PDB file of C-alpha atoms and ligand atoms in Angstrom:
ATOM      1  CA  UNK A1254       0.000   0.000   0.000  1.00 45.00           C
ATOM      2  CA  UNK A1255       1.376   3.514  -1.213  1.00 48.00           C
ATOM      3  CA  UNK A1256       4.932   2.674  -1.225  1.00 62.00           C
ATOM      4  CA  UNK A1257       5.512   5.607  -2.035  1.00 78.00           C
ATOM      5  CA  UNK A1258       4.034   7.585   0.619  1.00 97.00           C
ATOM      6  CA  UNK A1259       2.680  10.172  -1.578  1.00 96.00           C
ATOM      7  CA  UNK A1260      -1.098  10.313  -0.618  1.00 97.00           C
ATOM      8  CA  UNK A1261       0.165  10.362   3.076  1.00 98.00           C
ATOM      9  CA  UNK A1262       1.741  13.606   2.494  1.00 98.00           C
ATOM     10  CA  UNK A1263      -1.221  14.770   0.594  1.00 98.00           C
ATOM     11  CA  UNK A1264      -3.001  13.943   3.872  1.00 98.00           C
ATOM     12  CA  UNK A1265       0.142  15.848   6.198  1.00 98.00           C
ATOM     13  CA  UNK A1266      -0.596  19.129   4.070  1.00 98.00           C
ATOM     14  CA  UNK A1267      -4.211  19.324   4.761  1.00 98.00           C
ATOM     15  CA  UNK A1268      -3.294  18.363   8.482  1.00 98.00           C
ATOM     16  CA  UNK A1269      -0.768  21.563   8.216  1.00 98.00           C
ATOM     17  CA  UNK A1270      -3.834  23.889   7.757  1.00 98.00           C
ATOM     18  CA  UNK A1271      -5.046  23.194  11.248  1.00 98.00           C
ATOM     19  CA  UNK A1272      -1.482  23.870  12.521  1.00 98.00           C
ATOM     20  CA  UNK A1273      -2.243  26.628  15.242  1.00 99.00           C
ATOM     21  CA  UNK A1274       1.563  28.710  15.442  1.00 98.00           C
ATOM     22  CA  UNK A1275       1.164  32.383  16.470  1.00 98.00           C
ATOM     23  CA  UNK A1276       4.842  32.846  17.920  1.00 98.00           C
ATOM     24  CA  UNK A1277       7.233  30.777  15.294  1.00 98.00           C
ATOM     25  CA  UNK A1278       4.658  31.156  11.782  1.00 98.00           C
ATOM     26  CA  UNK A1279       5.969  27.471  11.327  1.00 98.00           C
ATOM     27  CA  UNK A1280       3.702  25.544  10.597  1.00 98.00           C
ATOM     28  CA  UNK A1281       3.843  21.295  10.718  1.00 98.00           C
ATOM     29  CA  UNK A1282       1.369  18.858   9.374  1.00 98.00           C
ATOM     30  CA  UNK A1283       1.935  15.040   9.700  1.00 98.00           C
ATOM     31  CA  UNK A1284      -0.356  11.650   8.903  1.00 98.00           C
ATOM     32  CA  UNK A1285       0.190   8.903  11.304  1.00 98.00           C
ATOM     33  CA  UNK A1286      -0.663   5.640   9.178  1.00 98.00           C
ATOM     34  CA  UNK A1287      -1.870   2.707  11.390  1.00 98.00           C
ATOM     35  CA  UNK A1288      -1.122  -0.880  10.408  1.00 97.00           C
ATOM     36  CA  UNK A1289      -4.827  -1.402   9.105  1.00 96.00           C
ATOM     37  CA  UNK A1290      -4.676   1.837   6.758  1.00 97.00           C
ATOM     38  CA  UNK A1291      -6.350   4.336   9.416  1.00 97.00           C
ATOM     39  CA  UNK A1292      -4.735   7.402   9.324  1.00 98.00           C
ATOM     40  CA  UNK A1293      -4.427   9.931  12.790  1.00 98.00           C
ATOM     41  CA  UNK A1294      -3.694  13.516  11.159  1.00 98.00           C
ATOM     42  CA  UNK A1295      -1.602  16.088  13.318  1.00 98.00           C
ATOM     43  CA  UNK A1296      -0.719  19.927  13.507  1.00 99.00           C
ATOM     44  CA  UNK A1297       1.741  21.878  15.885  1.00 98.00           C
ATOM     45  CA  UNK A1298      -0.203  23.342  18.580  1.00 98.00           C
ATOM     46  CA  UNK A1299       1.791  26.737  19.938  1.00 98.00           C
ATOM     47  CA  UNK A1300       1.817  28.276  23.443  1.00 98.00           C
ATOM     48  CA  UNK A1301       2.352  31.378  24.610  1.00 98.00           C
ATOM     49  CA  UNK A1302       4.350  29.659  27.383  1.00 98.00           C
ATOM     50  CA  UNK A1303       6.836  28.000  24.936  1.00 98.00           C
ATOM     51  CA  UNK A1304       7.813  25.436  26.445  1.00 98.00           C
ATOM     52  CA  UNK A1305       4.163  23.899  26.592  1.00 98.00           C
ATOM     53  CA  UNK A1306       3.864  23.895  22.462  1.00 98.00           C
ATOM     54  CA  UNK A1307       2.972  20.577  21.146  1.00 98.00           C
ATOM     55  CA  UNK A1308       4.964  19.207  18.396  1.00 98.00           C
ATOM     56  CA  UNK A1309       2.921  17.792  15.294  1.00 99.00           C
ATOM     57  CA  UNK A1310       4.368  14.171  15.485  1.00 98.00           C
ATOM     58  CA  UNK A1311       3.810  14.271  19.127  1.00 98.00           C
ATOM     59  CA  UNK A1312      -0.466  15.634  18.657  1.00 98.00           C
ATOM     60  CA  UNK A1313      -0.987  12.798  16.042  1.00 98.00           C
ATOM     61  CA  UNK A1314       0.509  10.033  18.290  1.00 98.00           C
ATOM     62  CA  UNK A1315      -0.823  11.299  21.054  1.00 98.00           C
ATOM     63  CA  UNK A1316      -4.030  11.190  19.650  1.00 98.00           C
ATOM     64  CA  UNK A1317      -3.474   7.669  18.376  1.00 98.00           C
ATOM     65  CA  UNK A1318      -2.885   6.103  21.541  1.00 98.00           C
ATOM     66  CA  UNK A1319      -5.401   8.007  23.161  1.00 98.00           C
ATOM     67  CA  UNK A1320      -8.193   5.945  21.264  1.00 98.00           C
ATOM     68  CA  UNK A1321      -6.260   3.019  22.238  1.00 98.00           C
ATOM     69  CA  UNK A1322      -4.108   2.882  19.181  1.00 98.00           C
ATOM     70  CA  UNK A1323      -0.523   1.372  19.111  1.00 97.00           C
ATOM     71  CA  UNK A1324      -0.188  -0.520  15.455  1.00 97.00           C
ATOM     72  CA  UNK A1325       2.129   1.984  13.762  1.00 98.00           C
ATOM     73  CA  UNK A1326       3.722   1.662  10.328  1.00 98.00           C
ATOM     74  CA  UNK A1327       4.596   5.412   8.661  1.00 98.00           C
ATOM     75  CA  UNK A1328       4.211   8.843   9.767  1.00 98.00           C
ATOM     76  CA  UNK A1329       4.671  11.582   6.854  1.00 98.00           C
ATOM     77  CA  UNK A1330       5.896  15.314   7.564  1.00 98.00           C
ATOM     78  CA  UNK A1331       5.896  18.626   5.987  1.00 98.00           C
ATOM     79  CA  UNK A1332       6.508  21.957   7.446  1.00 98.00           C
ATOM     80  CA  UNK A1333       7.578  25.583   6.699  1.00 98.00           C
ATOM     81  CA  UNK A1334       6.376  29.017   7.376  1.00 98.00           C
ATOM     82  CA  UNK A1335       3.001  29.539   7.713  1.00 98.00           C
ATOM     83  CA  UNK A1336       0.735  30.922   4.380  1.00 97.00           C
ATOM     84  CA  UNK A1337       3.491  29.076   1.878  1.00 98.00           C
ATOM     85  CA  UNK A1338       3.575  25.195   0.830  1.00 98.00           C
ATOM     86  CA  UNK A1339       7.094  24.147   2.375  1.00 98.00           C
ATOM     87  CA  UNK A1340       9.773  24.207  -0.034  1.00 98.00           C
ATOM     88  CA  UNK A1341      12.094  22.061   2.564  1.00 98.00           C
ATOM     89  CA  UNK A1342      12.053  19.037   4.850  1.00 98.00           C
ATOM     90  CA  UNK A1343      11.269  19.096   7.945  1.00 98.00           C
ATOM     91  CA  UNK A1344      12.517  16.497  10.278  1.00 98.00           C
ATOM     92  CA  UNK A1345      11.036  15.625  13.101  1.00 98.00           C
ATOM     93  CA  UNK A1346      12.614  16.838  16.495  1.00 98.00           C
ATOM     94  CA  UNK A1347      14.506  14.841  19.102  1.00 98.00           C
ATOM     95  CA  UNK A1348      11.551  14.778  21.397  1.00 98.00           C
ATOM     96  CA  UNK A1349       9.128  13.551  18.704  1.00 98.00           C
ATOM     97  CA  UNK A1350      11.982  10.698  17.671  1.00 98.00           C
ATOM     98  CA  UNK A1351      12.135   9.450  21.405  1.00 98.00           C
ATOM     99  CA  UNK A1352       7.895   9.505  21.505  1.00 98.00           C
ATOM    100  CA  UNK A1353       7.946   7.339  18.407  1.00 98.00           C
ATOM    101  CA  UNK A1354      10.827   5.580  19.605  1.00 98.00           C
ATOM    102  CA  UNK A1355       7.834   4.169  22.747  1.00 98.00           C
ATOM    103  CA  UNK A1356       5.266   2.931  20.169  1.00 98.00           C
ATOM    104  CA  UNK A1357       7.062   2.034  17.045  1.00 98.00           C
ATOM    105  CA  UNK A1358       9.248  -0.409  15.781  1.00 97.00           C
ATOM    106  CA  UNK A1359      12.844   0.142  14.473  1.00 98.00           C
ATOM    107  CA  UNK A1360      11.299  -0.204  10.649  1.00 98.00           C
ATOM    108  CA  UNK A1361       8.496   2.379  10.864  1.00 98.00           C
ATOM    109  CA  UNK A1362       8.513   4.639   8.382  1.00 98.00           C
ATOM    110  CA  UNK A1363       9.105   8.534   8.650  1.00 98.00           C
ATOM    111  CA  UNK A1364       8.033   9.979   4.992  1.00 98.00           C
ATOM    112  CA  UNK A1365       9.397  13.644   4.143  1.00 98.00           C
ATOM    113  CA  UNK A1366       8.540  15.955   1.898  1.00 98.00           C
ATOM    114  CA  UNK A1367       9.603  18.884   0.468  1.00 98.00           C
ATOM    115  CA  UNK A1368       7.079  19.404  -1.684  1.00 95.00           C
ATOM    116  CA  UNK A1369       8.561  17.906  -4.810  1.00 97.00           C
ATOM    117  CA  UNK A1370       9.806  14.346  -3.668  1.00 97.00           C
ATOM    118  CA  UNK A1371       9.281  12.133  -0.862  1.00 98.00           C
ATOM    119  CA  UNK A1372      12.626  10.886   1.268  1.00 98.00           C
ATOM    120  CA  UNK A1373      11.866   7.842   3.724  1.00 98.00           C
ATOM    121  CA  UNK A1374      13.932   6.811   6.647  1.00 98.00           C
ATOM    122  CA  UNK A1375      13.456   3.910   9.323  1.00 98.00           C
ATOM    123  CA  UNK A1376      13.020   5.188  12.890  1.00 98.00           C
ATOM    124  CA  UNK A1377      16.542   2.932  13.343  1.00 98.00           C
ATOM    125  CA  UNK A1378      18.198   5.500  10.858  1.00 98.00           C
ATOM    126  CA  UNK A1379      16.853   8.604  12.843  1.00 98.00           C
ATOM    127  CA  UNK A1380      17.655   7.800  16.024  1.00 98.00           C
ATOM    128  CA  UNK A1381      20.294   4.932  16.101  1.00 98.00           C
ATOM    129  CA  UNK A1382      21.288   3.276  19.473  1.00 98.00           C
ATOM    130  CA  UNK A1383      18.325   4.577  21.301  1.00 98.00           C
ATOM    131  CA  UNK A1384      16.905   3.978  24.935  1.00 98.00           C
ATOM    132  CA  UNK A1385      13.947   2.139  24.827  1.00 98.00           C
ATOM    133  CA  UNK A1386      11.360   0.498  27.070  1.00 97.00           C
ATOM    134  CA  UNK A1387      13.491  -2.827  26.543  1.00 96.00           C
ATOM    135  CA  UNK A1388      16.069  -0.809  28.724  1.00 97.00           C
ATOM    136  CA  UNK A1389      14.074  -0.291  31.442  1.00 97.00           C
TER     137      UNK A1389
HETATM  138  N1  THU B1338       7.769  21.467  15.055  1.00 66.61           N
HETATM  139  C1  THU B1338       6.963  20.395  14.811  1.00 66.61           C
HETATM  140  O1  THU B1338       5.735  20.460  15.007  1.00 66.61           O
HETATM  141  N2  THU B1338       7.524  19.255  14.357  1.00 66.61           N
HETATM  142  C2  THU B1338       8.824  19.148  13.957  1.00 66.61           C
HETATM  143  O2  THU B1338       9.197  18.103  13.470  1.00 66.61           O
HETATM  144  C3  THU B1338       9.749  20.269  14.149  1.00 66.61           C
HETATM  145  C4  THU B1338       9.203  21.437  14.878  1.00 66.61           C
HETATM  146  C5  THU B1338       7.142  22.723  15.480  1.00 66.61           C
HETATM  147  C6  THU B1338       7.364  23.152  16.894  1.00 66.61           C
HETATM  148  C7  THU B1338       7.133  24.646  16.787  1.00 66.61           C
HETATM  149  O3  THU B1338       5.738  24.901  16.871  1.00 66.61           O
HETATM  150  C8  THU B1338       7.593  24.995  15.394  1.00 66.61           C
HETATM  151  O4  THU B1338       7.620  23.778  14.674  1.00 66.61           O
HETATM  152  C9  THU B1338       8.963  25.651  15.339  1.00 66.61           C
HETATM  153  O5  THU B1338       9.899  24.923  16.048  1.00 66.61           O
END
C-alpha cells in the first residue's frame, strides 16, 4: 500500500492547515498511518508559554494512543512558514523521535517531503542506538 508515501503527504498538508503557530509562523502537518490503513492527522499546537507547544508528530501520536491505538507503520511530515507550501524538509525533532521511539518499531517509516519528492527513513536511521522500554 502507497509505497511511495505520496497520498500520506497529501493527507500531512491538509493536516498543516489546522497547525495553530502564532509565535514561530511554522507551521507542521503530519499523517500517522496505522497498520490497518487508518490514518491519525496532526498539527503543531503553539503556546504562549513555549515550552508547553505541542509538536505535530507528538499531537498525532498522542491522539493515536489516546483511542487506544498502538499498530504503527509510517508517519509523513511537511513543514515551513506559515501561508506558503514548504519548499524544505522538515525532520522531526529529538523529542518527537524518542515519543515514536515508545510505540514504534525500528522499521516504521518517517516519509518527508519537500514538496517535490518524498525521502523515507526507518526510525533505526533517525535515532540509532536509542533507549527504549526494553532498557528499562
Ligand atoms: N515542530 C513540529 O511540530 N515538528 C517538527 O518536526 C519540528 C518542529 C514545530 C514546533 C514549533 O511549533 C515549530 O515547529 C517551530 O519549532
Amino acid at each position: 500500500m502507497m509505497a511511495n508515501y505520496k497520498e500520506l503527504v497529501q493527507q500531512a498538508l491538509r493536516a498543516r492547515e489546522k497547525a495553530y503557530v502564532p509565535y514561530s509562523k511554522f507551521a507542521v502537518g503530519v499523517a500517522l498511518l496505522c497498520e490497518d490503513g487508518t490514518v491519525y492527522e496532526g498539527c503543531n499546537i503553539e503556546n504562549a508559554a513555549f515550552p508547553a507547544t505541542n509538536c505535530a508528530e507528538r499531537t498525532a501520536i498522542f491522539k493515536a494512543v489516546s483511542e487506544g491505538r498502538r499498530d504503527f507503520q509510517a508517519i509523513a511530515v511537511v513543514g515551513g512558514p506559515e501561508g506558503t507550501a514548504p519548499a524544505d524538509f522538515c525532520p522531526p525533532c529529538g523529542v518527537c523521535r524518542q515519543v515514536m521511539r515508545e510505540f514504534c518499531g525500528p522499521d516504521f517509516i518517517i516519509a518527508l517531503s519537500d514538496g517535490k519528492e518524498v525521502k523515507t527513513y526507518t526510525l533505526e536511521e533517525l535515532l540509532p542506538c536509542s533507549f527504549g522500554p526494553e532498557n528499562l
